[in-house]
PDB file of C-alpha atoms and ligand atoms in Angstrom:
ATOM      1  CA  MET X   1     -39.662   0.666  -2.648  1.00 53.00           C
ATOM      2  CA  SER X   2     -40.102   1.976  -6.188  1.00 57.00           C
ATOM      3  CA  PRO X   3     -41.283   5.604  -6.393  1.00 53.00           C
ATOM      4  CA  GLY X   4     -43.350   5.075  -9.599  1.00 56.00           C
ATOM      5  CA  PRO X   5     -43.476   7.360 -12.639  1.00 59.00           C
ATOM      6  CA  MET X   6     -45.428  10.236 -11.007  1.00 61.00           C
ATOM      7  CA  ALA X   7     -43.390  10.363  -7.790  1.00 60.00           C
ATOM      8  CA  PRO X   8     -41.830  13.735  -6.987  1.00 65.00           C
ATOM      9  CA  PRO X   9     -38.084  13.701  -7.698  1.00 65.00           C
ATOM     10  CA  PHE X  10     -37.118  14.232  -4.080  1.00 80.00           C
ATOM     11  CA  ASN X  11     -38.242  12.542  -0.921  1.00 85.00           C
ATOM     12  CA  GLU X  12     -35.945  11.213   1.819  1.00 89.00           C
ATOM     13  CA  ASP X  13     -37.094   7.620   1.404  1.00 88.00           C
ATOM     14  CA  THR X  14     -37.333   7.414  -2.383  1.00 91.00           C
ATOM     15  CA  LEU X  15     -34.321   9.507  -3.405  1.00 92.00           C
ATOM     16  CA  SER X  16     -31.946   6.557  -3.858  1.00 92.00           C
ATOM     17  CA  ASP X  17     -34.368   4.616  -6.091  1.00 92.00           C
ATOM     18  CA  THR X  18     -35.041   7.734  -8.158  1.00 91.00           C
ATOM     19  CA  PHE X  19     -31.315   8.314  -8.541  1.00 92.00           C
ATOM     20  CA  ALA X  20     -30.706   4.726  -9.683  1.00 92.00           C
ATOM     21  CA  GLN X  21     -33.637   4.833 -12.141  1.00 92.00           C
ATOM     22  CA  ARG X  22     -32.189   7.888 -13.876  1.00 91.00           C
ATOM     23  CA  PHE X  23     -29.501   5.582 -15.297  1.00 92.00           C
ATOM     24  CA  SER X  24     -32.035   3.353 -17.043  1.00 90.00           C
ATOM     25  CA  GLN X  25     -30.904   4.550 -20.496  1.00 91.00           C
ATOM     26  CA  ALA X  26     -27.178   4.304 -19.698  1.00 92.00           C
ATOM     27  CA  GLN X  27     -24.923   2.941 -22.444  1.00 94.00           C
ATOM     28  CA  ASP X  28     -22.286   1.946 -19.922  1.00 95.00           C
ATOM     29  CA  LYS X  29     -24.238  -0.330 -17.581  1.00 95.00           C
ATOM     30  CA  THR X  30     -21.231  -1.102 -15.395  1.00 96.00           C
ATOM     31  CA  LEU X  31     -20.551   2.575 -14.746  1.00 96.00           C
ATOM     32  CA  ALA X  32     -24.249   3.159 -14.027  1.00 95.00           C
ATOM     33  CA  ARG X  33     -24.364   0.216 -11.592  1.00 95.00           C
ATOM     34  CA  ILE X  34     -21.257   1.421  -9.742  1.00 96.00           C
ATOM     35  CA  LEU X  35     -22.500   5.010  -9.493  1.00 96.00           C
ATOM     36  CA  ALA X  36     -25.914   3.892  -8.254  1.00 95.00           C
ATOM     37  CA  ALA X  37     -24.311   1.643  -5.610  1.00 96.00           C
ATOM     38  CA  VAL X  38     -21.861   4.291  -4.374  1.00 96.00           C
ATOM     39  CA  VAL X  39     -24.488   7.018  -4.220  1.00 96.00           C
ATOM     40  CA  THR X  40     -27.100   4.767  -2.586  1.00 96.00           C
ATOM     41  CA  HIS X  41     -24.601   4.006   0.188  1.00 97.00           C
ATOM     42  CA  LEU X  42     -23.775   7.694   0.528  1.00 97.00           C
ATOM     43  CA  HIS X  43     -27.474   8.457   0.963  1.00 96.00           C
ATOM     44  CA  GLU X  44     -27.661   5.761   3.622  1.00 96.00           C
ATOM     45  CA  VAL X  45     -24.740   7.289   5.514  1.00 97.00           C
ATOM     46  CA  ILE X  46     -26.394  10.712   5.408  1.00 97.00           C
ATOM     47  CA  ARG X  47     -29.696   9.273   6.645  1.00 95.00           C
ATOM     48  CA  GLU X  48     -27.874   7.489   9.467  1.00 96.00           C
ATOM     49  CA  VAL X  49     -25.455  10.247  10.557  1.00 97.00           C
ATOM     50  CA  ARG X  50     -27.865  13.154   9.819  1.00 97.00           C
ATOM     51  CA  PRO X  51     -25.216  15.857   9.301  1.00 97.00           C
ATOM     52  CA  THR X  52     -26.222  19.523   9.478  1.00 98.00           C
ATOM     53  CA  PRO X  53     -25.441  21.705   6.435  1.00 98.00           C
ATOM     54  CA  ALA X  54     -22.435  23.031   8.431  1.00 98.00           C
ATOM     55  CA  ASP X  55     -21.208  19.466   9.043  1.00 97.00           C
ATOM     56  CA  TRP X  56     -21.563  18.711   5.347  1.00 98.00           C
ATOM     57  CA  GLN X  57     -19.573  21.838   4.437  1.00 98.00           C
ATOM     58  CA  LYS X  58     -16.805  20.495   6.703  1.00 97.00           C
ATOM     59  CA  ALA X  59     -16.853  17.181   4.841  1.00 97.00           C
ATOM     60  CA  ILE X  60     -16.540  19.003   1.517  1.00 97.00           C
ATOM     61  CA  ALA X  61     -13.755  21.219   2.905  1.00 98.00           C
ATOM     62  CA  PHE X  62     -11.910  18.053   4.020  1.00 98.00           C
ATOM     63  CA  LEU X  63     -12.142  16.474   0.556  1.00 98.00           C
ATOM     64  CA  THR X  64     -11.012  19.745  -1.019  1.00 98.00           C
ATOM     65  CA  GLU X  65      -7.972  19.774   1.277  1.00 98.00           C
ATOM     66  CA  VAL X  66      -7.158  16.162   0.372  1.00 97.00           C
ATOM     67  CA  GLY X  67      -7.010  17.173  -3.283  1.00 97.00           C
ATOM     68  CA  HIS X  68      -4.879  20.223  -2.538  1.00 97.00           C
ATOM     69  CA  ALA X  69      -2.427  18.123  -0.493  1.00 96.00           C
ATOM     70  CA  CYS X  70      -1.521  16.029  -3.566  1.00 94.00           C
ATOM     71  CA  ASP X  71       1.523  16.781  -5.707  1.00 89.00           C
ATOM     72  CA  GLU X  72       4.256  14.717  -7.432  1.00 80.00           C
ATOM     73  CA  ARG X  73       5.713  13.757  -4.055  1.00 77.00           C
ATOM     74  CA  ARG X  74       2.558  13.244  -2.081  1.00 85.00           C
ATOM     75  CA  GLN X  75      -0.618  11.239  -2.820  1.00 88.00           C
ATOM     76  CA  GLU X  76      -3.110  12.082  -0.105  1.00 93.00           C
ATOM     77  CA  TRP X  77      -5.953  10.229  -1.872  1.00 93.00           C
ATOM     78  CA  VAL X  78      -3.921   7.003  -1.746  1.00 92.00           C
ATOM     79  CA  LEU X  79      -3.307   7.618   1.956  1.00 93.00           C
ATOM     80  CA  LEU X  80      -7.052   8.062   2.520  1.00 95.00           C
ATOM     81  CA  SER X  81      -7.823   4.868   0.612  1.00 95.00           C
ATOM     82  CA  ASP X  82      -5.132   3.001   2.596  1.00 94.00           C
ATOM     83  CA  LEU X  83      -6.156   4.249   6.032  1.00 95.00           C
ATOM     84  CA  VAL X  84      -9.837   3.411   5.656  1.00 95.00           C
ATOM     85  CA  GLY X  85      -8.921  -0.139   4.596  1.00 94.00           C
ATOM     86  CA  ALA X  86     -10.223   0.348   1.033  1.00 95.00           C
ATOM     87  CA  SER X  87      -6.859  -0.420  -0.623  1.00 93.00           C
ATOM     88  CA  ALA X  88      -6.416  -3.615   1.429  1.00 92.00           C
ATOM     89  CA  LEU X  89      -9.940  -4.768   0.546  1.00 93.00           C
ATOM     90  CA  VAL X  90      -9.511  -4.116  -3.194  1.00 92.00           C
ATOM     91  CA  GLU X  91      -6.165  -5.975  -3.103  1.00 88.00           C
ATOM     92  CA  GLU X  92      -7.688  -8.904  -1.223  1.00 87.00           C
ATOM     93  CA  ILE X  93     -10.633  -9.260  -3.603  1.00 89.00           C
ATOM     94  CA  ASN X  94      -8.461  -9.064  -6.706  1.00 85.00           C
ATOM     95  CA  SER X  95      -5.378 -11.072  -5.879  1.00 78.00           C
ATOM     96  CA  ARG X  96      -6.639 -14.362  -4.492  1.00 84.00           C
ATOM     97  CA  ARG X  97      -3.734 -16.741  -4.994  1.00 89.00           C
ATOM     98  CA  PRO X  98      -2.872 -20.333  -4.191  1.00 91.00           C
ATOM     99  CA  LYS X  99      -2.125 -20.632  -0.473  1.00 89.00           C
ATOM    100  CA  SER X 100       1.610 -21.069  -0.844  1.00 94.00           C
ATOM    101  CA  ALA X 101       2.082 -18.017  -3.120  1.00 96.00           C
ATOM    102  CA  THR X 102       3.298 -14.764  -1.556  1.00 97.00           C
ATOM    103  CA  PRO X 103       0.257 -12.535  -1.069  1.00 94.00           C
ATOM    104  CA  ASN X 104       0.027  -8.923  -2.189  1.00 94.00           C
ATOM    105  CA  THR X 105      -0.520  -6.087   0.155  1.00 92.00           C
ATOM    106  CA  VAL X 106      -1.057  -2.344  -0.153  1.00 90.00           C
ATOM    107  CA  ARG X 107       1.567  -0.522  -2.244  1.00 88.00           C
ATOM    108  CA  GLY X 108       1.310   2.744  -0.271  1.00 86.00           C
ATOM    109  CA  PRO X 109       2.030   6.302  -1.329  1.00 84.00           C
ATOM    110  CA  PHE X 110       5.857   6.276  -1.337  1.00 90.00           C
ATOM    111  CA  PHE X 111       6.562   4.070  -4.361  1.00 91.00           C
ATOM    112  CA  ARG X 112       8.619   5.692  -7.142  1.00 90.00           C
ATOM    113  CA  ALA X 113       8.660   4.145 -10.605  1.00 91.00           C
ATOM    114  CA  ASP X 114      12.017   5.738 -11.473  1.00 93.00           C
ATOM    115  CA  ALA X 115      14.301   4.037  -8.911  1.00 96.00           C
ATOM    116  CA  PRO X 116      17.778   3.129 -10.272  1.00 97.00           C
ATOM    117  CA  SER X 117      18.662  -0.358 -11.572  1.00 98.00           C
ATOM    118  CA  LEU X 118      21.528  -1.735  -9.482  1.00 98.00           C
ATOM    119  CA  PRO X 119      23.862  -4.751  -9.606  1.00 98.00           C
ATOM    120  CA  ILE X 120      23.147  -7.527  -7.107  1.00 98.00           C
ATOM    121  CA  GLY X 121      25.035  -6.876  -3.875  1.00 98.00           C
ATOM    122  CA  SER X 122      24.707  -3.058  -4.013  1.00 98.00           C
ATOM    123  CA  ASP X 123      24.234  -0.962  -0.901  1.00 98.00           C
ATOM    124  CA  ILE X 124      21.005   1.041  -1.249  1.00 98.00           C
ATOM    125  CA  SER X 125      21.702   3.169   1.830  1.00 98.00           C
ATOM    126  CA  LEU X 126      23.235   6.250   0.224  1.00 98.00           C
ATOM    127  CA  ASP X 127      23.827   8.060   3.507  1.00 97.00           C
ATOM    128  CA  GLY X 128      24.878   5.006   5.551  1.00 94.00           C
ATOM    129  CA  VAL X 129      22.758   6.128   8.516  1.00 96.00           C
ATOM    130  CA  GLY X 130      21.384   3.228  10.558  1.00 97.00           C
ATOM    131  CA  GLU X 131      22.166  -0.347  11.521  1.00 96.00           C
ATOM    132  CA  ARG X 132      23.437  -2.492   8.650  1.00 96.00           C
ATOM    133  CA  LEU X 133      20.933  -4.980   7.214  1.00 97.00           C
ATOM    134  CA  ASP X 134      21.853  -7.666   4.657  1.00 97.00           C
ATOM    135  CA  VAL X 135      18.835  -8.793   2.653  1.00 98.00           C
ATOM    136  CA  SER X 136      19.052 -12.041   0.743  1.00 98.00           C
ATOM    137  CA  ALA X 137      16.087 -13.578  -1.048  1.00 98.00           C
ATOM    138  CA  ARG X 138      15.010 -16.139  -3.586  1.00 98.00           C
ATOM    139  CA  VAL X 139      12.168 -15.807  -6.078  1.00 98.00           C
ATOM    140  CA  GLU X 140      10.599 -19.123  -7.007  1.00 98.00           C
ATOM    141  CA  ASP X 141       7.458 -20.620  -8.509  1.00 98.00           C
ATOM    142  CA  LEU X 142       4.877 -22.766  -6.701  1.00 97.00           C
ATOM    143  CA  ASP X 143       7.015 -25.875  -7.298  1.00 97.00           C
ATOM    144  CA  GLY X 144      10.156 -24.307  -5.843  1.00 98.00           C
ATOM    145  CA  HIS X 145      11.819 -23.724  -9.226  1.00 98.00           C
ATOM    146  CA  ALA X 146      13.992 -20.624  -9.481  1.00 98.00           C
ATOM    147  CA  ILE X 147      12.616 -17.654 -11.411  1.00 98.00           C
ATOM    148  CA  ALA X 148      15.621 -16.082 -13.096  1.00 98.00           C
ATOM    149  CA  ASN X 149      15.726 -12.492 -14.341  1.00 98.00           C
ATOM    150  CA  ALA X 150      12.726 -11.370 -12.275  1.00 98.00           C
ATOM    151  CA  GLU X 151      12.673  -7.602 -11.746  1.00 98.00           C
ATOM    152  CA  VAL X 152      12.687  -6.749  -8.056  1.00 98.00           C
ATOM    153  CA  THR X 153      11.958  -3.166  -7.003  1.00 98.00           C
ATOM    154  CA  THR X 154      12.506  -2.383  -3.349  1.00 98.00           C
ATOM    155  CA  TRP X 155      11.983   0.719  -1.219  1.00 98.00           C
ATOM    156  CA  GLN X 156      11.880   1.338   2.497  1.00 98.00           C
ATOM    157  CA  ALA X 157      11.860   3.915   5.268  1.00 98.00           C
ATOM    158  CA  ASN X 158      15.137   4.866   6.952  1.00 98.00           C
ATOM    159  CA  ALA X 159      16.157   4.149  10.542  1.00 97.00           C
ATOM    160  CA  GLN X 160      13.950   7.050  11.697  1.00 97.00           C
ATOM    161  CA  GLY X 161      10.912   5.822   9.776  1.00 97.00           C
ATOM    162  CA  PHE X 162      10.975   8.311   6.872  1.00 96.00           C
ATOM    163  CA  TYR X 163      11.038   7.675   3.127  1.00 95.00           C
ATOM    164  CA  GLU X 164      13.447   9.593   0.924  1.00 95.00           C
ATOM    165  CA  ASN X 165      10.568  11.361  -0.857  1.00 90.00           C
ATOM    166  CA  GLN X 166       9.223  12.593   2.490  1.00 89.00           C
ATOM    167  CA  GLN X 167      12.553  14.245   3.303  1.00 93.00           C
ATOM    168  CA  PRO X 168      13.959  15.567   0.004  1.00 92.00           C
ATOM    169  CA  ASP X 169      16.166  18.039   1.911  1.00 95.00           C
ATOM    170  CA  LEU X 170      17.522  15.517   4.428  1.00 97.00           C
ATOM    171  CA  GLN X 171      18.019  12.283   2.458  1.00 97.00           C
ATOM    172  CA  PRO X 172      19.854  11.761  -0.854  1.00 97.00           C
ATOM    173  CA  GLU X 173      17.555  11.242  -3.828  1.00 96.00           C
ATOM    174  CA  PHE X 174      16.736   7.512  -4.268  1.00 97.00           C
ATOM    175  CA  ASN X 175      18.066   6.699  -0.798  1.00 98.00           C
ATOM    176  CA  LEU X 176      16.920   3.185   0.183  1.00 98.00           C
ATOM    177  CA  ARG X 177      15.510   2.338  -3.249  1.00 98.00           C
ATOM    178  CA  GLY X 178      16.712   0.093  -6.015  1.00 98.00           C
ATOM    179  CA  VAL X 179      15.776  -2.287  -8.804  1.00 98.00           C
ATOM    180  CA  PHE X 180      17.530  -5.673  -8.983  1.00 98.00           C
ATOM    181  CA  ARG X 181      17.364  -8.696 -11.299  1.00 98.00           C
ATOM    182  CA  THR X 182      17.394 -12.222  -9.913  1.00 98.00           C
ATOM    183  CA  ASP X 183      20.286 -14.504 -10.949  1.00 98.00           C
ATOM    184  CA  ASN X 184      19.954 -17.959 -12.543  1.00 98.00           C
ATOM    185  CA  ASP X 185      19.077 -19.463  -9.162  1.00 98.00           C
ATOM    186  CA  GLY X 186      16.305 -16.875  -8.639  1.00 98.00           C
ATOM    187  CA  ARG X 187      18.353 -15.106  -5.967  1.00 98.00           C
ATOM    188  CA  PHE X 188      19.187 -11.492  -5.230  1.00 98.00           C
ATOM    189  CA  HIS X 189      20.856  -9.788  -2.297  1.00 98.00           C
ATOM    190  CA  TYR X 190      21.667  -6.248  -1.285  1.00 98.00           C
ATOM    191  CA  ARG X 191      22.842  -4.242   1.660  1.00 97.00           C
ATOM    192  CA  THR X 192      20.718  -1.612   3.389  1.00 98.00           C
ATOM    193  CA  VAL X 193      19.913  -0.318   6.863  1.00 98.00           C
ATOM    194  CA  LYS X 194      17.286  -1.686   9.224  1.00 98.00           C
ATOM    195  CA  PRO X 195      14.063   0.290   8.696  1.00 98.00           C
ATOM    196  CA  ALA X 196      12.110   1.685  11.625  1.00 97.00           C
ATOM    197  CA  GLY X 197       8.351   1.475  11.965  1.00 97.00           C
ATOM    198  CA  TYR X 198       6.584   4.788  11.581  1.00 96.00           C
ATOM    199  CA  ARG X 199       3.403   6.749  11.959  1.00 95.00           C
ATOM    200  CA  VAL X 200       1.737   7.288   8.614  1.00 93.00           C
ATOM    201  CA  PRO X 201       1.967  10.981   7.650  1.00 90.00           C
ATOM    202  CA  ASP X 202      -0.154  12.978  10.089  1.00 91.00           C
ATOM    203  CA  ASP X 203       0.703  16.441   8.786  1.00 92.00           C
ATOM    204  CA  GLY X 204      -1.981  16.362   6.066  1.00 95.00           C
ATOM    205  CA  PRO X 205      -5.797  16.352   6.185  1.00 97.00           C
ATOM    206  CA  VAL X 206      -6.164  12.543   6.239  1.00 97.00           C
ATOM    207  CA  GLY X 207      -3.736  11.867   9.110  1.00 96.00           C
ATOM    208  CA  LYS X 208      -5.078  14.840  11.077  1.00 97.00           C
ATOM    209  CA  LEU X 209      -8.697  13.720  10.723  1.00 97.00           C
ATOM    210  CA  LEU X 210      -8.045  10.115  11.780  1.00 96.00           C
ATOM    211  CA  ASP X 211      -5.698  11.189  14.575  1.00 96.00           C
ATOM    212  CA  ALA X 212      -8.383  13.556  15.903  1.00 96.00           C
ATOM    213  CA  ALA X 213     -10.754  10.573  15.999  1.00 95.00           C
ATOM    214  CA  GLY X 214      -8.188   8.556  18.024  1.00 95.00           C
ATOM    215  CA  TYR X 215      -7.361   6.162  15.182  1.00 95.00           C
ATOM    216  CA  PRO X 216      -3.939   4.419  15.617  1.00 93.00           C
ATOM    217  CA  LEU X 217      -1.630   5.575  12.830  1.00 95.00           C
ATOM    218  CA  ARG X 218       1.340   3.229  13.388  1.00 96.00           C
ATOM    219  CA  ARG X 219       2.893   0.924  10.812  1.00 96.00           C
ATOM    220  CA  PRO X 220       5.291  -1.856  11.873  1.00 97.00           C
ATOM    221  CA  ALA X 221       8.812  -1.825  10.350  1.00 98.00           C
ATOM    222  CA  HIS X 222       8.890  -3.300   6.836  1.00 98.00           C
ATOM    223  CA  LEU X 223      10.565  -3.440   3.442  1.00 98.00           C
ATOM    224  CA  HIS X 224       8.529  -2.957   0.241  1.00 98.00           C
ATOM    225  CA  PHE X 225       8.891  -5.149  -2.840  1.00 98.00           C
ATOM    226  CA  VAL X 226       7.350  -5.236  -6.306  1.00 98.00           C
ATOM    227  CA  ILE X 227       8.440  -8.370  -8.193  1.00 98.00           C
ATOM    228  CA  LYS X 228       7.694  -8.857 -11.888  1.00 98.00           C
ATOM    229  CA  ALA X 229       8.471 -11.873 -14.045  1.00 98.00           C
ATOM    230  CA  ALA X 230       7.111 -12.849 -17.461  1.00 96.00           C
ATOM    231  CA  GLY X 231       4.117 -15.189 -17.155  1.00 96.00           C
ATOM    232  CA  PHE X 232       3.680 -14.655 -13.401  1.00 97.00           C
ATOM    233  CA  ALA X 233       1.280 -12.500 -11.393  1.00 95.00           C
ATOM    234  CA  THR X 234       3.192  -9.462 -10.124  1.00 95.00           C
ATOM    235  CA  ILE X 235       3.864  -9.467  -6.394  1.00 95.00           C
ATOM    236  CA  ALA X 236       3.476  -6.058  -4.696  1.00 95.00           C
ATOM    237  CA  THR X 237       4.088  -6.664  -1.058  1.00 96.00           C
ATOM    238  CA  HIS X 238       5.935  -5.931   2.193  1.00 97.00           C
ATOM    239  CA  VAL X 239       8.164  -8.019   4.464  1.00 98.00           C
ATOM    240  CA  TYR X 240       7.607  -7.140   8.137  1.00 98.00           C
ATOM    241  CA  ASP X 241       9.932  -7.398  11.124  1.00 97.00           C
ATOM    242  CA  ARG X 242       8.559 -10.142  13.389  1.00 97.00           C
ATOM    243  CA  ASN X 243       9.833  -8.326  16.496  1.00 95.00           C
ATOM    244  CA  ASP X 244       8.072  -5.053  15.835  1.00 96.00           C
ATOM    245  CA  PRO X 245       5.695  -4.359  18.750  1.00 94.00           C
ATOM    246  CA  HIS X 246       3.078  -2.865  16.405  1.00 93.00           C
ATOM    247  CA  LEU X 247       2.749  -5.906  14.136  1.00 95.00           C
ATOM    248  CA  CYS X 248      -0.851  -6.523  15.213  1.00 93.00           C
ATOM    249  CA  GLU X 249      -2.146  -2.969  14.886  1.00 92.00           C
ATOM    250  CA  ASP X 250      -1.007  -1.904  11.435  1.00 95.00           C
ATOM    251  CA  ALA X 251      -2.957   1.238  10.474  1.00 95.00           C
ATOM    252  CA  ILE X 252      -3.535   0.055   6.910  1.00 94.00           C
ATOM    253  CA  PHE X 253      -4.271  -3.672   7.397  1.00 94.00           C
ATOM    254  CA  GLY X 254      -1.155  -4.688   5.448  1.00 94.00           C
ATOM    255  CA  VAL X 255       0.245  -7.430   7.717  1.00 95.00           C
ATOM    256  CA  LYS X 256      -0.334 -11.086   6.749  1.00 94.00           C
ATOM    257  CA  PRO X 257       1.362 -14.043   8.446  1.00 95.00           C
ATOM    258  CA  GLU X 258       3.184 -15.058   5.223  1.00 95.00           C
ATOM    259  CA  LEU X 259       4.799 -11.606   5.063  1.00 97.00           C
ATOM    260  CA  VAL X 260       6.468 -11.650   8.461  1.00 98.00           C
ATOM    261  CA  GLY X 261      10.229 -12.155   8.287  1.00 98.00           C
ATOM    262  CA  ASP X 262      12.983 -12.829  10.800  1.00 97.00           C
ATOM    263  CA  PHE X 263      15.489 -10.020  11.092  1.00 97.00           C
ATOM    264  CA  GLU X 264      18.393 -11.890  12.705  1.00 96.00           C
ATOM    265  CA  GLN X 265      21.164 -10.148  14.578  1.00 95.00           C
ATOM    266  CA  ILE X 266      24.615 -10.944  13.092  1.00 93.00           C
ATOM    267  CA  ASN X 267      28.222  -9.962  13.339  1.00 88.00           C
ATOM    268  CA  ALA X 268      29.568  -9.642   9.788  1.00 74.00           C
ATOM    269  CA  ASP X 269      33.326  -9.010   9.455  1.00 76.00           C
ATOM    270  CA  GLY X 270      33.397  -7.685  13.022  1.00 81.00           C
ATOM    271  CA  MET X 271      30.513  -5.323  12.225  1.00 82.00           C
ATOM    272  CA  PRO X 272      27.279  -5.844  14.141  1.00 90.00           C
ATOM    273  CA  GLY X 273      24.188  -5.838  12.013  1.00 95.00           C
ATOM    274  CA  TRP X 274      21.109  -7.722  10.891  1.00 97.00           C
ATOM    275  CA  ARG X 275      20.258 -10.272   8.258  1.00 97.00           C
ATOM    276  CA  LEU X 276      16.961 -11.108   6.558  1.00 98.00           C
ATOM    277  CA  ASP X 277      16.466 -14.195   4.373  1.00 98.00           C
ATOM    278  CA  PHE X 278      13.157 -14.462   2.597  1.00 98.00           C
ATOM    279  CA  THR X 279      11.527 -16.527  -0.140  1.00 98.00           C
ATOM    280  CA  PHE X 280       9.015 -14.985  -2.539  1.00 98.00           C
ATOM    281  CA  VAL X 281       6.711 -17.445  -4.274  1.00 98.00           C
ATOM    282  CA  MET X 282       5.075 -16.366  -7.530  1.00 98.00           C
ATOM    283  CA  ALA X 283       1.901 -17.839  -8.984  1.00 96.00           C
ATOM    284  CA  ARG X 284       1.334 -18.061 -12.736  1.00 95.00           C
ATOM    285  CA  ALA X 285      -0.633 -15.129 -14.174  1.00 93.00           C
ATOM    286  CA  LYS X 286      -4.197 -15.969 -15.096  1.00 82.00           C
ATOM    287  CA  GLN X 287      -4.791 -15.809 -18.838  1.00 74.00           C
ATOM    288  CA  GLY X 288      -5.815 -12.310 -19.863  1.00 64.00           C
ATOM    289  CA  ALA X 289      -5.391 -10.941 -16.330  1.00 62.00           C
ATOM    290  CA  ASP X 290      -3.358  -7.823 -15.505  1.00 55.00           C
ATOM    291  CA  THR X 291      -0.045  -9.052 -14.168  1.00 58.00           C
TER     292      THR X 291
HETATM  293  C1  BEZ F   1       3.759   2.499   3.297  1.00 67.16           C
HETATM  294  O1  BEZ F   1       3.933   1.375   3.671  1.00 67.16           O
HETATM  295  O2  BEZ F   1       4.693   3.063   2.758  1.00 67.16           O
HETATM  296  C2  BEZ F   1       2.453   3.168   3.537  1.00 67.16           C
HETATM  297  C3  BEZ F   1       1.304   2.519   3.182  1.00 67.16           C
HETATM  298  C4  BEZ F   1       0.091   3.154   3.404  1.00 67.16           C
HETATM  299  C5  BEZ F   1       0.030   4.400   3.979  1.00 67.16           C
HETATM  300  C6  BEZ F   1       1.206   5.046   4.337  1.00 67.16           C
HETATM  301  C7  BEZ F   1       2.432   4.412   4.115  1.00 67.16           C
HETATM  302 FE1   FE F   2       6.064   1.636   4.001  1.00 67.16          FE
END
């Protein structure tokens, strides 16, 4: 319902229309449309939930705490976006790919852009704590042709389910991280330790709020990969352990059937361990699209 030119600026039913109309002179129509949509939905939530002023103060205090919890090692806003499914939805809408291409999933808050470049075959476990895992993979295009010289960044939690940047005093810097280049057959391999699944961080405002509401915070065990190659859409994804009992209840909606891998038990040179073989399939980048 349109409030008309003489309508008072505030009334519970007409507020959203009035708000949207105030953008009628906007230069940036896209920004105006987005703001009007977001705020209209916020008004709807308030009309539905009917918070008291004290409730609303709590909401503002929560958002303030989220901001204060962020620093160079911690991105609480990303965690909020991930846990409410917003990151997964944005990824899904923006990275529709041919069926046989490896899908993207949420990048998560523990990525570091400054991980070291390593020769193929390196061991990325700098403290050697955990069960040995040999990862071997091929990067190929939709026709099965090798993609040589692709840049593969990997990072993972340790055998207790913690990332190096969550435990700067307990794990060596860059533990369980590395950047590799595929060889002429599109392959790379490295040694690591088998990651454990984990609860997403529950010591900050986001984890505490969702935990208090009984929301499951578990993530199944996985390895992270970002794979870049000239002319191809960048893959930012995870590979999950098929035997993890929490595969079906991932807190951040990151699990897709194509991303589930088989961690096979092996005995390498008399040493018990695990092996993962995986194939990443890259689709060509769309012209003019961000890769
Ligand atoms: C992760 O996989 O590292 C992650 C993703 C979202 C929230 C927390 C952790
Ligand atoms: Fe992770």
